[in-house]
Amino acid sequence: MDEMKVRLSKRMVELGLCSRREADACIEQGLVKVDGAVVTTLGARVLPEQQITLAGQPQALATLPVTLLLNRPAGDIEPPAQRVGPDSRSPQDVSEQVWLSRHRQHLISIGAVDELCHGLVVLTQDKKLPRRLAECEMEFLLQVERAPAAEELKARVAAIRLDGKPLRQCKISRQSDHQLRCVVYSPGAGFFDEISRQLGVRLQGARCIRIGRLALSGLQPGEWRYLQPFERF
């Protein structure tokens, strides 16, 4: 019996329902029924006598690779990519792109990815984008138990040494008694822990609010959206 089965997409083309390219898109978007049951698995196989129906035309698809923006919640211990799914997509997302499960695969995370960080995360399948973002400012708000006075903070920042070298491409300023602002390029793992230790402050959390020219505004904690074609970091 299995020998008689053919790929669903091939059978759809044979029946004149759509082109081969459209067939895969229709399957991914849940528009295809086999004997009345929706089939969303690419590569699914069917028997020639099974009834195949199409519920409509496929919507616009994101051209791979895709890039997403996520507001990672405070205290989240899961990898940022696990937050991405149709149920957590922001209702403010004006993109016409249809969610596909493959948009969650092979994502590289940049931004609020350290253990104590939350806020803006860029998730991308574009392998060239992380290199470009390394040249963009990232703005973080650091929650601390008690912030030093402005002049004292300035002196402590000047004394910071990372790998024996003065702190470069990083600006730290006082926002309030419990908050510091840090503008930095591509902070590595453990960066905020180390500068907090050298500043003599107790770090409670770091929130990324901006990467390049794109800010966190509009995304609620746990929500994500697609990067628009016209948006630039």
PDB file of C-alpha atoms in Angstrom:
ATOM      1  CA  MET A   1       0.000   0.000   0.000  1.00  0.00           C
ATOM      2  CA  ASP A   2       2.798   2.441   0.890  1.00  0.00           C
ATOM      3  CA  GLU A   3       4.359   1.846  -2.528  1.00  0.00           C
ATOM      4  CA  MET A   4       1.247   3.367  -4.114  1.00  0.00           C
ATOM      5  CA  LYS A   5       1.479   6.607  -2.151  1.00  0.00           C
ATOM      6  CA  VAL A   6       2.802   9.824  -3.739  1.00  0.00           C
ATOM      7  CA  ARG A   7       3.846  13.140  -2.239  1.00  0.00           C
ATOM      8  CA  LEU A   8       0.856  15.306  -1.441  1.00  0.00           C
ATOM      9  CA  SER A   9       2.390  18.326  -3.180  1.00  0.00           C
ATOM     10  CA  LYS A  10       2.999  16.308  -6.353  1.00  0.00           C
ATOM     11  CA  ARG A  11      -0.583  15.005  -6.314  1.00  0.00           C
ATOM     12  CA  MET A  12      -1.932  18.562  -5.920  1.00  0.00           C
ATOM     13  CA  VAL A  13      -0.011  19.624  -9.027  1.00  0.00           C
ATOM     14  CA  GLU A  14      -1.281  16.569 -10.943  1.00  0.00           C
ATOM     15  CA  LEU A  15      -4.848  17.517 -10.036  1.00  0.00           C
ATOM     16  CA  GLY A  16      -4.276  21.075 -11.276  1.00  0.00           C
ATOM     17  CA  LEU A  17      -4.982  22.599  -7.860  1.00  0.00           C
ATOM     18  CA  CYS A  18      -1.854  24.786  -7.865  1.00  0.00           C
ATOM     19  CA  SER A  19       1.810  24.989  -8.837  1.00  0.00           C
ATOM     20  CA  ARG A  20       4.505  23.006  -6.989  1.00  0.00           C
ATOM     21  CA  ARG A  21       5.712  26.156  -5.206  1.00  0.00           C
ATOM     22  CA  GLU A  22       2.153  27.048  -4.175  1.00  0.00           C
ATOM     23  CA  ALA A  23       1.521  23.471  -3.003  1.00  0.00           C
ATOM     24  CA  ASP A  24       4.120  23.623  -0.232  1.00  0.00           C
ATOM     25  CA  ALA A  25       2.883  27.064   0.851  1.00  0.00           C
ATOM     26  CA  CYS A  26      -0.727  25.837   0.998  1.00  0.00           C
ATOM     27  CA  ILE A  27       0.272  22.803   3.073  1.00  0.00           C
ATOM     28  CA  GLU A  28       2.276  24.902   5.567  1.00  0.00           C
ATOM     29  CA  GLN A  29      -0.626  27.337   5.964  1.00  0.00           C
ATOM     30  CA  GLY A  30      -3.193  24.629   6.707  1.00  0.00           C
ATOM     31  CA  LEU A  31      -5.178  25.147   3.525  1.00  0.00           C
ATOM     32  CA  VAL A  32      -5.068  21.525   2.337  1.00  0.00           C
ATOM     33  CA  LYS A  33      -7.460  18.775   3.384  1.00  0.00           C
ATOM     34  CA  VAL A  34      -7.068  15.080   2.614  1.00  0.00           C
ATOM     35  CA  ASP A  35     -10.328  13.180   2.999  1.00  0.00           C
ATOM     36  CA  GLY A  36     -11.631  16.116   5.057  1.00  0.00           C
ATOM     37  CA  ALA A  37      -8.664  16.314   7.479  1.00  0.00           C
ATOM     38  CA  VAL A  38      -6.198  19.220   7.402  1.00  0.00           C
ATOM     39  CA  VAL A  39      -2.619  18.174   6.570  1.00  0.00           C
ATOM     40  CA  THR A  40       0.249  20.562   7.414  1.00  0.00           C
ATOM     41  CA  THR A  41       3.245  18.223   7.099  1.00  0.00           C
ATOM     42  CA  LEU A  42       5.535  18.896   4.160  1.00  0.00           C
ATOM     43  CA  GLY A  43       6.451  15.593   2.548  1.00  0.00           C
ATOM     44  CA  ALA A  44       3.163  13.940   3.506  1.00  0.00           C
ATOM     45  CA  ARG A  45       2.143  11.131   1.150  1.00  0.00           C
ATOM     46  CA  VAL A  46      -1.309  10.192  -0.096  1.00  0.00           C
ATOM     47  CA  LEU A  47      -3.008   7.470  -2.117  1.00  0.00           C
ATOM     48  CA  PRO A  48      -4.210   8.395  -5.623  1.00  0.00           C
ATOM     49  CA  GLU A  49      -7.851   7.752  -4.691  1.00  0.00           C
ATOM     50  CA  GLN A  50      -7.829  10.043  -1.626  1.00  0.00           C
ATOM     51  CA  GLN A  51      -9.835  13.268  -1.935  1.00  0.00           C
ATOM     52  CA  ILE A  52      -7.766  16.454  -1.810  1.00  0.00           C
ATOM     53  CA  THR A  53      -9.375  19.861  -1.409  1.00  0.00           C
ATOM     54  CA  LEU A  54      -7.930  23.365  -1.180  1.00  0.00           C
ATOM     55  CA  ALA A  55      -9.476  25.924   1.173  1.00  0.00           C
ATOM     56  CA  GLY A  56      -8.026  29.029  -0.482  1.00  0.00           C
ATOM     57  CA  GLN A  57      -4.968  30.706  -1.944  1.00  0.00           C
ATOM     58  CA  PRO A  58      -1.733  30.919   0.089  1.00  0.00           C
ATOM     59  CA  GLN A  59      -0.877  34.270   1.654  1.00  0.00           C
ATOM     60  CA  ALA A  60       2.441  36.066   1.275  1.00  0.00           C
ATOM     61  CA  LEU A  61       5.335  34.155   2.802  1.00  0.00           C
ATOM     62  CA  ALA A  62       8.437  35.548   4.459  1.00  0.00           C
ATOM     63  CA  THR A  63      11.421  34.995   2.222  1.00  0.00           C
ATOM     64  CA  LEU A  64      14.068  33.153   4.167  1.00  0.00           C
ATOM     65  CA  PRO A  65      16.025  34.130   6.091  1.00  0.00           C
ATOM     66  CA  VAL A  66      13.612  35.850   8.478  1.00  0.00           C
ATOM     67  CA  THR A  67      14.395  38.244  11.325  1.00  0.00           C
ATOM     68  CA  LEU A  68      12.176  38.685  14.390  1.00  0.00           C
ATOM     69  CA  LEU A  69      12.089  41.112  17.320  1.00  0.00           C
ATOM     70  CA  LEU A  70      11.192  39.693  20.749  1.00  0.00           C
ATOM     71  CA  ASN A  71      10.545  41.311  24.127  1.00  0.00           C
ATOM     72  CA  ARG A  72      12.078  38.722  26.424  1.00  0.00           C
ATOM     73  CA  PRO A  73      10.334  38.711  29.839  1.00  0.00           C
ATOM     74  CA  ALA A  74      12.260  39.294  33.046  1.00  0.00           C
ATOM     75  CA  GLY A  75      13.245  36.072  34.797  1.00  0.00           C
ATOM     76  CA  ASP A  76      12.907  34.002  31.631  1.00  0.00           C
ATOM     77  CA  ILE A  77      15.333  31.069  31.730  1.00  0.00           C
ATOM     78  CA  GLU A  78      14.333  29.515  28.408  1.00  0.00           C
ATOM     79  CA  PRO A  79      16.273  30.179  25.174  1.00  0.00           C
ATOM     80  CA  PRO A  80      14.665  33.228  23.482  1.00  0.00           C
ATOM     81  CA  ALA A  81      13.741  31.254  20.349  1.00  0.00           C
ATOM     82  CA  GLN A  82      11.396  29.066  22.391  1.00  0.00           C
ATOM     83  CA  ARG A  83       9.225  32.141  22.983  1.00  0.00           C
ATOM     84  CA  VAL A  84       8.462  32.404  19.275  1.00  0.00           C
ATOM     85  CA  GLY A  85       5.174  30.954  18.039  1.00  0.00           C
ATOM     86  CA  PRO A  86       1.792  31.972  16.606  1.00  0.00           C
ATOM     87  CA  ASP A  87       0.221  32.482  20.034  1.00  0.00           C
ATOM     88  CA  SER A  88       2.878  34.965  21.204  1.00  0.00           C
ATOM     89  CA  ARG A  89       2.963  37.064  18.032  1.00  0.00           C
ATOM     90  CA  SER A  90       2.206  40.699  18.815  1.00  0.00           C
ATOM     91  CA  PRO A  91      -1.259  41.903  17.758  1.00  0.00           C
ATOM     92  CA  GLN A  92       0.521  45.117  16.726  1.00  0.00           C
ATOM     93  CA  ASP A  93       2.550  43.252  14.085  1.00  0.00           C
ATOM     94  CA  VAL A  94       1.506  44.900  10.806  1.00  0.00           C
ATOM     95  CA  SER A  95       3.505  42.447   8.692  1.00  0.00           C
ATOM     96  CA  GLU A  96       1.499  40.442   6.163  1.00  0.00           C
ATOM     97  CA  GLN A  97       3.827  37.483   6.603  1.00  0.00           C
ATOM     98  CA  VAL A  98       2.233  34.200   7.573  1.00  0.00           C
ATOM     99  CA  TRP A  99       3.704  32.377  10.554  1.00  0.00           C
ATOM    100  CA  LEU A 100       5.467  29.156   9.564  1.00  0.00           C
ATOM    101  CA  SER A 101       7.073  26.703  11.959  1.00  0.00           C
ATOM    102  CA  ARG A 102      10.331  26.871   9.991  1.00  0.00           C
ATOM    103  CA  HIS A 103      10.660  30.520  11.032  1.00  0.00           C
ATOM    104  CA  ARG A 104      11.605  29.219  14.497  1.00  0.00           C
ATOM    105  CA  GLN A 105      14.500  27.132  13.186  1.00  0.00           C
ATOM    106  CA  HIS A 106      18.213  28.063  13.086  1.00  0.00           C
ATOM    107  CA  LEU A 107      17.683  31.402  14.860  1.00  0.00           C
ATOM    108  CA  ILE A 108      20.678  33.375  16.157  1.00  0.00           C
ATOM    109  CA  SER A 109      19.946  35.564  19.209  1.00  0.00           C
ATOM    110  CA  ILE A 110      21.408  39.056  19.749  1.00  0.00           C
ATOM    111  CA  GLY A 111      20.578  41.531  22.510  1.00  0.00           C
ATOM    112  CA  ALA A 112      19.077  40.563  25.863  1.00  0.00           C
ATOM    113  CA  VAL A 113      20.440  37.027  25.842  1.00  0.00           C
ATOM    114  CA  ASP A 114      22.541  36.952  29.028  1.00  0.00           C
ATOM    115  CA  GLU A 115      21.115  35.218  32.109  1.00  0.00           C
ATOM    116  CA  LEU A 116      20.208  38.438  33.958  1.00  0.00           C
ATOM    117  CA  CYS A 117      18.975  40.239  30.834  1.00  0.00           C
ATOM    118  CA  HIS A 118      15.495  40.853  29.518  1.00  0.00           C
ATOM    119  CA  GLY A 119      13.975  43.153  26.924  1.00  0.00           C
ATOM    120  CA  LEU A 120      14.813  43.427  23.234  1.00  0.00           C
ATOM    121  CA  VAL A 121      16.196  40.371  21.451  1.00  0.00           C
ATOM    122  CA  VAL A 122      16.851  40.121  17.715  1.00  0.00           C
ATOM    123  CA  LEU A 123      16.304  36.591  16.409  1.00  0.00           C
ATOM    124  CA  THR A 124      17.566  36.026  12.902  1.00  0.00           C
ATOM    125  CA  GLN A 125      18.223  33.321  10.338  1.00  0.00           C
ATOM    126  CA  ASP A 126      20.426  35.771   8.433  1.00  0.00           C
ATOM    127  CA  LYS A 127      23.989  34.677   9.226  1.00  0.00           C
ATOM    128  CA  LYS A 128      25.390  38.056   8.111  1.00  0.00           C
ATOM    129  CA  LEU A 129      23.218  40.160  10.433  1.00  0.00           C
ATOM    130  CA  PRO A 130      25.076  39.406  13.717  1.00  0.00           C
ATOM    131  CA  ARG A 131      28.263  40.845  12.212  1.00  0.00           C
ATOM    132  CA  ARG A 132      26.425  44.014  11.235  1.00  0.00           C
ATOM    133  CA  LEU A 133      24.787  44.316  14.650  1.00  0.00           C
ATOM    134  CA  ALA A 134      28.223  44.095  16.288  1.00  0.00           C
ATOM    135  CA  GLU A 135      28.730  47.618  14.902  1.00  0.00           C
ATOM    136  CA  CYS A 136      25.458  48.924  16.377  1.00  0.00           C
ATOM    137  CA  GLU A 137      24.932  50.485  19.797  1.00  0.00           C
ATOM    138  CA  MET A 138      22.906  48.465  22.274  1.00  0.00           C
ATOM    139  CA  GLU A 139      21.218  50.382  25.072  1.00  0.00           C
ATOM    140  CA  PHE A 140      20.556  48.704  28.431  1.00  0.00           C
ATOM    141  CA  LEU A 141      18.979  49.911  31.659  1.00  0.00           C
ATOM    142  CA  LEU A 142      20.708  48.272  34.620  1.00  0.00           C
ATOM    143  CA  GLN A 143      18.678  47.787  37.791  1.00  0.00           C
ATOM    144  CA  VAL A 144      20.987  47.993  40.807  1.00  0.00           C
ATOM    145  CA  GLU A 145      20.523  47.888  44.554  1.00  0.00           C
ATOM    146  CA  ARG A 146      22.093  51.330  44.946  1.00  0.00           C
ATOM    147  CA  ALA A 147      23.669  53.518  42.263  1.00  0.00           C
ATOM    148  CA  PRO A 148      26.751  55.630  43.066  1.00  0.00           C
ATOM    149  CA  ALA A 149      26.513  59.402  42.821  1.00  0.00           C
ATOM    150  CA  ALA A 150      27.289  60.760  39.340  1.00  0.00           C
ATOM    151  CA  GLU A 151      30.861  61.905  40.046  1.00  0.00           C
ATOM    152  CA  GLU A 152      31.696  58.748  41.953  1.00  0.00           C
ATOM    153  CA  LEU A 153      30.266  56.628  39.137  1.00  0.00           C
ATOM    154  CA  LYS A 154      32.402  58.478  36.596  1.00  0.00           C
ATOM    155  CA  ALA A 155      35.556  57.701  38.595  1.00  0.00           C
ATOM    156  CA  ARG A 156      34.638  54.035  38.995  1.00  0.00           C
ATOM    157  CA  VAL A 157      33.887  53.659  35.270  1.00  0.00           C
ATOM    158  CA  ALA A 158      37.296  55.120  34.436  1.00  0.00           C
ATOM    159  CA  ALA A 159      38.925  52.500  36.680  1.00  0.00           C
ATOM    160  CA  ILE A 160      37.264  49.487  34.988  1.00  0.00           C
ATOM    161  CA  ARG A 161      39.642  47.086  33.277  1.00  0.00           C
ATOM    162  CA  LEU A 162      38.565  44.216  31.034  1.00  0.00           C
ATOM    163  CA  ASP A 163      41.346  41.796  30.131  1.00  0.00           C
ATOM    164  CA  GLY A 164      43.724  44.393  31.505  1.00  0.00           C
ATOM    165  CA  LYS A 165      42.473  47.134  29.177  1.00  0.00           C
ATOM    166  CA  PRO A 166      40.354  50.250  29.868  1.00  0.00           C
ATOM    167  CA  LEU A 167      36.654  50.022  29.070  1.00  0.00           C
ATOM    168  CA  ARG A 168      36.097  51.076  25.454  1.00  0.00           C
ATOM    169  CA  GLN A 169      33.015  51.777  23.346  1.00  0.00           C
ATOM    170  CA  CYS A 170      30.855  51.804  26.454  1.00  0.00           C
ATOM    171  CA  LYS A 171      29.065  54.701  28.156  1.00  0.00           C
ATOM    172  CA  ILE A 172      27.614  54.306  31.651  1.00  0.00           C
ATOM    173  CA  SER A 173      25.528  57.012  33.313  1.00  0.00           C
ATOM    174  CA  ARG A 174      23.304  57.349  36.375  1.00  0.00           C
ATOM    175  CA  GLN A 175      19.545  57.451  35.798  1.00  0.00           C
ATOM    176  CA  SER A 176      18.271  57.209  39.368  1.00  0.00           C
ATOM    177  CA  ASP A 177      19.153  55.773  42.775  1.00  0.00           C
ATOM    178  CA  HIS A 178      18.448  52.282  41.434  1.00  0.00           C
ATOM    179  CA  GLN A 179      19.144  52.505  37.716  1.00  0.00           C
ATOM    180  CA  LEU A 180      22.143  52.969  35.430  1.00  0.00           C
ATOM    181  CA  ARG A 181      22.147  53.446  31.666  1.00  0.00           C
ATOM    182  CA  CYS A 182      24.703  51.500  29.647  1.00  0.00           C
ATOM    183  CA  VAL A 183      25.313  52.008  25.929  1.00  0.00           C
ATOM    184  CA  VAL A 184      27.671  49.370  24.602  1.00  0.00           C
ATOM    185  CA  TYR A 185      28.655  47.529  21.442  1.00  0.00           C
ATOM    186  CA  SER A 186      28.107  43.758  21.386  1.00  0.00           C
ATOM    187  CA  PRO A 187      28.416  42.869  25.092  1.00  0.00           C
ATOM    188  CA  GLY A 188      29.698  39.344  25.604  1.00  0.00           C
ATOM    189  CA  ALA A 189      28.504  36.716  28.068  1.00  0.00           C
ATOM    190  CA  GLY A 190      28.993  37.847  31.667  1.00  0.00           C
ATOM    191  CA  PHE A 191      29.744  41.441  30.636  1.00  0.00           C
ATOM    192  CA  PHE A 192      27.220  43.066  32.964  1.00  0.00           C
ATOM    193  CA  ASP A 193      28.181  40.871  35.902  1.00  0.00           C
ATOM    194  CA  GLU A 194      31.816  41.900  35.499  1.00  0.00           C
ATOM    195  CA  ILE A 195      31.296  45.644  35.125  1.00  0.00           C
ATOM    196  CA  SER A 196      28.841  45.616  38.045  1.00  0.00           C
ATOM    197  CA  ARG A 197      31.438  43.866  40.171  1.00  0.00           C
ATOM    198  CA  GLN A 198      34.070  46.439  39.265  1.00  0.00           C
ATOM    199  CA  LEU A 199      31.640  49.302  39.810  1.00  0.00           C
ATOM    200  CA  GLY A 200      30.874  47.961  43.263  1.00  0.00           C
ATOM    201  CA  VAL A 201      27.117  47.718  42.642  1.00  0.00           C
ATOM    202  CA  ARG A 202      24.755  44.785  43.034  1.00  0.00           C
ATOM    203  CA  LEU A 203      23.127  44.029  39.685  1.00  0.00           C
ATOM    204  CA  GLN A 204      19.480  42.956  39.819  1.00  0.00           C
ATOM    205  CA  GLY A 205      18.731  42.894  36.110  1.00  0.00           C
ATOM    206  CA  ALA A 206      19.577  44.407  32.718  1.00  0.00           C
ATOM    207  CA  ARG A 207      16.888  45.457  30.240  1.00  0.00           C
ATOM    208  CA  CYS A 208      17.763  46.008  26.584  1.00  0.00           C
ATOM    209  CA  ILE A 209      15.622  48.839  25.197  1.00  0.00           C
ATOM    210  CA  ARG A 210      17.357  49.585  21.890  1.00  0.00           C
ATOM    211  CA  ILE A 211      19.575  47.959  19.276  1.00  0.00           C
ATOM    212  CA  GLY A 212      20.842  50.425  16.704  1.00  0.00           C
ATOM    213  CA  ARG A 213      17.889  52.566  15.660  1.00  0.00           C
ATOM    214  CA  LEU A 214      15.214  50.041  16.643  1.00  0.00           C
ATOM    215  CA  ALA A 215      13.637  50.347  20.082  1.00  0.00           C
ATOM    216  CA  LEU A 216      11.554  48.000  22.185  1.00  0.00           C
ATOM    217  CA  SER A 217       8.415  50.143  22.022  1.00  0.00           C
ATOM    218  CA  GLY A 218       5.147  48.408  21.143  1.00  0.00           C
ATOM    219  CA  LEU A 219       6.112  44.895  22.208  1.00  0.00           C
ATOM    220  CA  GLN A 220       4.754  43.580  25.487  1.00  0.00           C
ATOM    221  CA  PRO A 221       6.840  41.102  27.510  1.00  0.00           C
ATOM    222  CA  GLY A 222       6.762  37.713  25.774  1.00  0.00           C
ATOM    223  CA  GLU A 223       5.571  39.136  22.431  1.00  0.00           C
ATOM    224  CA  TRP A 224       7.439  39.139  19.114  1.00  0.00           C
ATOM    225  CA  ARG A 225       6.998  40.504  15.605  1.00  0.00           C
ATOM    226  CA  TYR A 226       8.603  40.253  12.182  1.00  0.00           C
ATOM    227  CA  LEU A 227      11.196  42.830  11.178  1.00  0.00           C
ATOM    228  CA  GLN A 228       9.716  44.959   8.393  1.00  0.00           C
ATOM    229  CA  PRO A 229      11.575  45.156   5.042  1.00  0.00           C
ATOM    230  CA  PHE A 230      11.991  48.935   5.395  1.00  0.00           C
ATOM    231  CA  GLU A 231      13.395  48.807   8.957  1.00  0.00           C
ATOM    232  CA  ARG A 232      17.111  49.321   9.443  1.00  0.00           C
ATOM    233  CA  PHE A 233      19.239  48.895  12.557  1.00  0.00           C
TER     234      PHE A 233
END
